PDB file of C-alpha atoms in Angstrom:
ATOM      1  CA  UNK A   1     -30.381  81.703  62.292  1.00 59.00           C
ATOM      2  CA  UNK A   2     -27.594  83.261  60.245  1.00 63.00           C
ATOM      3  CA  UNK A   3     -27.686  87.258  59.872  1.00 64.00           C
ATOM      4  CA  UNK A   4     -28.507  87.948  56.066  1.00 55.00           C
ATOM      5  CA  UNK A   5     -25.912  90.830  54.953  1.00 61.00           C
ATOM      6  CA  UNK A   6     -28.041  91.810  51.784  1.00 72.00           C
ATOM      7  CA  UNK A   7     -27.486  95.087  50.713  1.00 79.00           C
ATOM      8  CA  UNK A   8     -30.850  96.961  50.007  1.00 87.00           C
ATOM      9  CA  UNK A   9     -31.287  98.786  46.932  1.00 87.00           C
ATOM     10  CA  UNK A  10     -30.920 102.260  48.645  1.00 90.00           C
ATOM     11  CA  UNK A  11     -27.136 101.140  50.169  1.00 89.00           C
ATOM     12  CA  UNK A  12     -26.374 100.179  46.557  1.00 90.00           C
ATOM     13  CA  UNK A  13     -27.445 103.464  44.912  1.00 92.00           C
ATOM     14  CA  UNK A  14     -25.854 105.876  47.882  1.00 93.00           C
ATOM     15  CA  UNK A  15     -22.807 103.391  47.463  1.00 94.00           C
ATOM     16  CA  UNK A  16     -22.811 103.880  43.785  1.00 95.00           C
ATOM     17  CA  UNK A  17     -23.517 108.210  44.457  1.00 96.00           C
ATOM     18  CA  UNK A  18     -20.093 108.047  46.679  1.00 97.00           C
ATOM     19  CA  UNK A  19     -17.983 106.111  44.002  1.00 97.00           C
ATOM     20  CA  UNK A  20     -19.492 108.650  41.088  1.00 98.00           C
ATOM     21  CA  UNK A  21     -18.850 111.437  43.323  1.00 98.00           C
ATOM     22  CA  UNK A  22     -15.376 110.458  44.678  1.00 98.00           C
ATOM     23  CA  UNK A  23     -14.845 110.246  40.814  1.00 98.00           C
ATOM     24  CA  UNK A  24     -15.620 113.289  39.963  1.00 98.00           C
ATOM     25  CA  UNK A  25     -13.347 115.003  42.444  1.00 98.00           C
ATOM     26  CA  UNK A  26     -10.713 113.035  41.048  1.00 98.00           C
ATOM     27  CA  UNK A  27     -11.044 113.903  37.778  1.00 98.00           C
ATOM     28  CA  UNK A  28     -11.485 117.820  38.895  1.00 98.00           C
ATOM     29  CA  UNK A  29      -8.294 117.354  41.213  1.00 97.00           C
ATOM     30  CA  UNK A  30      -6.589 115.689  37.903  1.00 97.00           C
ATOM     31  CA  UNK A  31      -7.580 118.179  35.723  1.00 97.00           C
ATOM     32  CA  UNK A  32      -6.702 120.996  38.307  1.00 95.00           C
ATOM     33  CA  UNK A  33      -2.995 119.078  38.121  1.00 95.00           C
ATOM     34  CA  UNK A  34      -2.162 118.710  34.473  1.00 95.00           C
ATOM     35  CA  UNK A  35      -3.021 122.514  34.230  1.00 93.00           C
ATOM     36  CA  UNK A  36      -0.203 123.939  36.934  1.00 92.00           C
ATOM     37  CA  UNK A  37       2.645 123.685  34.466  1.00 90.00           C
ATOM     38  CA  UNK A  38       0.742 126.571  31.916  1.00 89.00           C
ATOM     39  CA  UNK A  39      -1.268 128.422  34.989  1.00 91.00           C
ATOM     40  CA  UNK A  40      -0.339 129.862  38.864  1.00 92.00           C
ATOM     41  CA  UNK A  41      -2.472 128.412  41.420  1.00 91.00           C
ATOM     42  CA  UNK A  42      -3.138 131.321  43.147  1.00 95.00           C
ATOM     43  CA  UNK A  43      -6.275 133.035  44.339  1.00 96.00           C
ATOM     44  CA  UNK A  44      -7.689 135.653  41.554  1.00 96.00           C
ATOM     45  CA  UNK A  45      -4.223 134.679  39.269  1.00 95.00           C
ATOM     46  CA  UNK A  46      -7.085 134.340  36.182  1.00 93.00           C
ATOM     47  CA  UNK A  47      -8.114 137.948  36.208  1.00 96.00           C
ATOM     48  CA  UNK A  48      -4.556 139.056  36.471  1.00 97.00           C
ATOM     49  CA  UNK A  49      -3.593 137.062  33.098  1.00 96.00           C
ATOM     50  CA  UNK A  50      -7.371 138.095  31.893  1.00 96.00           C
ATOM     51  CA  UNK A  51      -5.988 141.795  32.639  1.00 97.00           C
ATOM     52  CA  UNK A  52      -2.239 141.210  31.108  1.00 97.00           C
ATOM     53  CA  UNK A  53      -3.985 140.023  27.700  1.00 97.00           C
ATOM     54  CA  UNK A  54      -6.319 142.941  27.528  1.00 97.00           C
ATOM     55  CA  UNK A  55      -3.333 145.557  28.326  1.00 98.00           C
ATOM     56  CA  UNK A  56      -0.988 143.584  25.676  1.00 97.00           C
ATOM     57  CA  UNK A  57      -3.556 143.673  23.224  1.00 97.00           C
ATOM     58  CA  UNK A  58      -4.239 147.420  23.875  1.00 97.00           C
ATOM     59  CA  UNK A  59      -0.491 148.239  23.936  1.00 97.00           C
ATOM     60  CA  UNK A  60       0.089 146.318  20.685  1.00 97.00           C
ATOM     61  CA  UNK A  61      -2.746 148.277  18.948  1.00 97.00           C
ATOM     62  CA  UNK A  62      -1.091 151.364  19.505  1.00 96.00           C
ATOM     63  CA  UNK A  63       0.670 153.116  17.149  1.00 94.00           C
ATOM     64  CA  UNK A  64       3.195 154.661  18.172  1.00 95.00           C
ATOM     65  CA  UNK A  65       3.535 152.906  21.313  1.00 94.00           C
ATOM     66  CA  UNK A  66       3.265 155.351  24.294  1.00 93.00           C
ATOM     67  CA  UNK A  67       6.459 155.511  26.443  1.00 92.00           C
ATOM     68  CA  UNK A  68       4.183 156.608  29.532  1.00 95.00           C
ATOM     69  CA  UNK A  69       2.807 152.993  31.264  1.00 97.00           C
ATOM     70  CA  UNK A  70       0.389 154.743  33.497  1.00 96.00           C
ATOM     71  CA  UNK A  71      -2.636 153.054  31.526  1.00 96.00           C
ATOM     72  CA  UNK A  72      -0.641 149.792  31.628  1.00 98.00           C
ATOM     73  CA  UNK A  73      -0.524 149.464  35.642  1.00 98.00           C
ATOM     74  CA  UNK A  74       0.532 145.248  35.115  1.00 98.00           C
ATOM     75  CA  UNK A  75       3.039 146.098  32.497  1.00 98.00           C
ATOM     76  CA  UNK A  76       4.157 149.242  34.310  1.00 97.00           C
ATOM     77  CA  UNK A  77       4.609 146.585  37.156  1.00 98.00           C
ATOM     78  CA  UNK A  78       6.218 144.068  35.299  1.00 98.00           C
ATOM     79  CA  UNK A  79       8.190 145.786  32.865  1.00 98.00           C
ATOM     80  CA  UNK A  80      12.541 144.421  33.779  1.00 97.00           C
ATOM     81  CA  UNK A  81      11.529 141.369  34.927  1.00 98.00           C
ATOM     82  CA  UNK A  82       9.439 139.359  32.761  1.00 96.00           C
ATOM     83  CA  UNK A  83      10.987 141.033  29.705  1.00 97.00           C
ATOM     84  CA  UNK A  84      12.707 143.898  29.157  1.00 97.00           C
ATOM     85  CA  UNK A  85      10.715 146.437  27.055  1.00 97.00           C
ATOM     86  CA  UNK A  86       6.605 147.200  27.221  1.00 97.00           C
ATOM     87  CA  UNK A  87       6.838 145.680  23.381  1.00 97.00           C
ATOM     88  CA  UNK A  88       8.833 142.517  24.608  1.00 97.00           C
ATOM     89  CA  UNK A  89       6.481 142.191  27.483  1.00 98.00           C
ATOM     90  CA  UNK A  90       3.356 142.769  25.640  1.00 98.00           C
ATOM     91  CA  UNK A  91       4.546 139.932  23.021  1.00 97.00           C
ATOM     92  CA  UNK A  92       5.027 137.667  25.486  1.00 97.00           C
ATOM     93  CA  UNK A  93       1.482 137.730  27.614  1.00 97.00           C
ATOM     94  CA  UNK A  94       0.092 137.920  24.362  1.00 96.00           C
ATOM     95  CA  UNK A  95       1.425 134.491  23.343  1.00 95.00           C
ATOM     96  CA  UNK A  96       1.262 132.963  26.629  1.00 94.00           C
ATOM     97  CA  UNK A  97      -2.512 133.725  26.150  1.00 95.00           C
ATOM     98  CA  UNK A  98      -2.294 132.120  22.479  1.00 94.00           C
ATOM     99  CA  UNK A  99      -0.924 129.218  24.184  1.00 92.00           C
ATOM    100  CA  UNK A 100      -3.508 128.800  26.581  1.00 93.00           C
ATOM    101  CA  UNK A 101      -6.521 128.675  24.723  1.00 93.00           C
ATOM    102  CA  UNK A 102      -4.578 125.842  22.553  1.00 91.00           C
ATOM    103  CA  UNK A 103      -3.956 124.048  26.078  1.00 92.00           C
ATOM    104  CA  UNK A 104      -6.769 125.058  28.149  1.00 94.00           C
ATOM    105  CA  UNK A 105      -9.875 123.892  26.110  1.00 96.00           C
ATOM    106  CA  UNK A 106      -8.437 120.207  25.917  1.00 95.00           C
ATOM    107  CA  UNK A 107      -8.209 119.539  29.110  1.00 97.00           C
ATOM    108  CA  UNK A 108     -11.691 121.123  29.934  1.00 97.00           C
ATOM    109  CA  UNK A 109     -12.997 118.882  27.498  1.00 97.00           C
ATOM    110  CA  UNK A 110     -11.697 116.022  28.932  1.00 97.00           C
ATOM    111  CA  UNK A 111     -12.880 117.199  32.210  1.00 98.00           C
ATOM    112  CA  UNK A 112     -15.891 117.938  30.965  1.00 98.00           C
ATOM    113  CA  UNK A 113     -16.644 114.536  29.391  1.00 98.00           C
ATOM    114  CA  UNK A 114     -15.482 112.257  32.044  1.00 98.00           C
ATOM    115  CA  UNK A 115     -17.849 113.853  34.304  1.00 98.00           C
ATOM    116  CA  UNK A 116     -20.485 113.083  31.771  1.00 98.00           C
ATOM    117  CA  UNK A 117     -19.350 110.036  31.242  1.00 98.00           C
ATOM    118  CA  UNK A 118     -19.484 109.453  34.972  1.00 98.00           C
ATOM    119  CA  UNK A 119     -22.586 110.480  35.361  1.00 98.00           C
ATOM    120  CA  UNK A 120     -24.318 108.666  32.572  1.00 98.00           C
ATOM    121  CA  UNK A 121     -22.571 105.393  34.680  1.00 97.00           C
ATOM    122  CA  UNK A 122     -25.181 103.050  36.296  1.00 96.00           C
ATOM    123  CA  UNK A 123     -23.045 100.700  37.647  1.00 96.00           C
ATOM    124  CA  UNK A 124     -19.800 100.530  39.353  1.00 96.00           C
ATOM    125  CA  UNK A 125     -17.941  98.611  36.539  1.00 97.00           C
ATOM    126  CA  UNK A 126     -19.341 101.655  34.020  1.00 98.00           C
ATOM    127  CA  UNK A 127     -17.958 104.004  36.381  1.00 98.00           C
ATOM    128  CA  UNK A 128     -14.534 102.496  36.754  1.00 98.00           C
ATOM    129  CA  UNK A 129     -14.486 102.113  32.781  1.00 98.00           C
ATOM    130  CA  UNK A 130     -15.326 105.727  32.561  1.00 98.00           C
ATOM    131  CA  UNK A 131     -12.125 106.710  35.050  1.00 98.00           C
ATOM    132  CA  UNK A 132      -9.964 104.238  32.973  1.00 98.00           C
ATOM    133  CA  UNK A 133     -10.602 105.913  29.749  1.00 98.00           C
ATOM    134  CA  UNK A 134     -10.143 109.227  31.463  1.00 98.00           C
ATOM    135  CA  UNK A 135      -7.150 108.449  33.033  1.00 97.00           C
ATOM    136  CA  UNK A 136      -5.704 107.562  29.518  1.00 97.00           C
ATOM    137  CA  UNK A 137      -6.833 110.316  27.775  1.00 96.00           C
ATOM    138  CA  UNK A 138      -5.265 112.819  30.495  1.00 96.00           C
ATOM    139  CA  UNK A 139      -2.263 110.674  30.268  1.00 93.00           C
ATOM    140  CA  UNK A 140      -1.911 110.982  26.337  1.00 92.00           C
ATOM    141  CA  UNK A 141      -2.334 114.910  26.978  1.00 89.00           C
ATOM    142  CA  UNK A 142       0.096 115.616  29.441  1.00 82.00           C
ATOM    143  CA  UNK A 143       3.164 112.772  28.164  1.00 70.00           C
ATOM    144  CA  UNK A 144       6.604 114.651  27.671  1.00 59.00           C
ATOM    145  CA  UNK A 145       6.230 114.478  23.563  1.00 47.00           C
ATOM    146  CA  UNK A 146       2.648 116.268  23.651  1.00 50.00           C
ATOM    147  CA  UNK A 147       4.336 119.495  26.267  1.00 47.00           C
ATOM    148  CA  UNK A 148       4.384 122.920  24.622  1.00 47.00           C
TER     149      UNK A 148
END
């Protein structure tokens, strides 16, 4: 008698589980990718920019600008070799930051939707669709003619 290789129902669905899942780090690993030419990759890099915005936004609302950095440790720090005055400096982290909330929310939102989209995905075809589409989308994002 000939061994039946049926798969049960449970097989299917953890099989299905593994592909969504495999998916999803994908698209996180993807995402994490198309993000390293605007962002360092380093641990606790966000709350240093978080902390350069807040000082340049500080340092620009003073008037006149103090000559003393002491309240301005990362500027202090940084002053000669990002740019060459506080003003320069602050100018610069402050636009960076403009930058990045014109950059950053995109690609969350793709993010953020293929994993929606890939979890909404019953079947494997729905799934693949739904990394196809993704795929595209990050592609259109990060082409040469779309870079800041």
């Amino acid at each position: 008698m000939p061994i039946s290789l049926t798969r049960t129902p449970s097989s299917k669905a953890a099989e299905l589980a593994r592909h969504r899942a495999e998916c999803v780090a994908e698209v996180n690993d993807a995402v994490g990718q198309a993000r390293l030419p605007y962002v360092t990759n380093i641990p606790g890099q966000e709350m240093i920019y978080n902390a350069k915005e807040r000082e340049a936004l500080a340092y620009l609302a003073m008037d006149p600008k103090p000559a003393d950095l002491s309240e301005f440790p990362f500027m202090e720090a940084e002053v000669g070799v990002s740019a060459d005055t506080p003003l320069e400096l602050a100018q610069l982290w402050q636009t960076t930051a403009a930058q990045w909330r014109v950059v950053g929310p995109t690609f969350e939102e793709l993010r953020l939707s293929a994993i929606r989209d890939l979890k909404a995905a019953v079947t494997m075809g729905e799934i693949d669709i739904a990394m196809e589409t993704f795929r595209l989308a990050l592609g259109a994002q990060t082409s040469p003619i779309n870079a800041p």
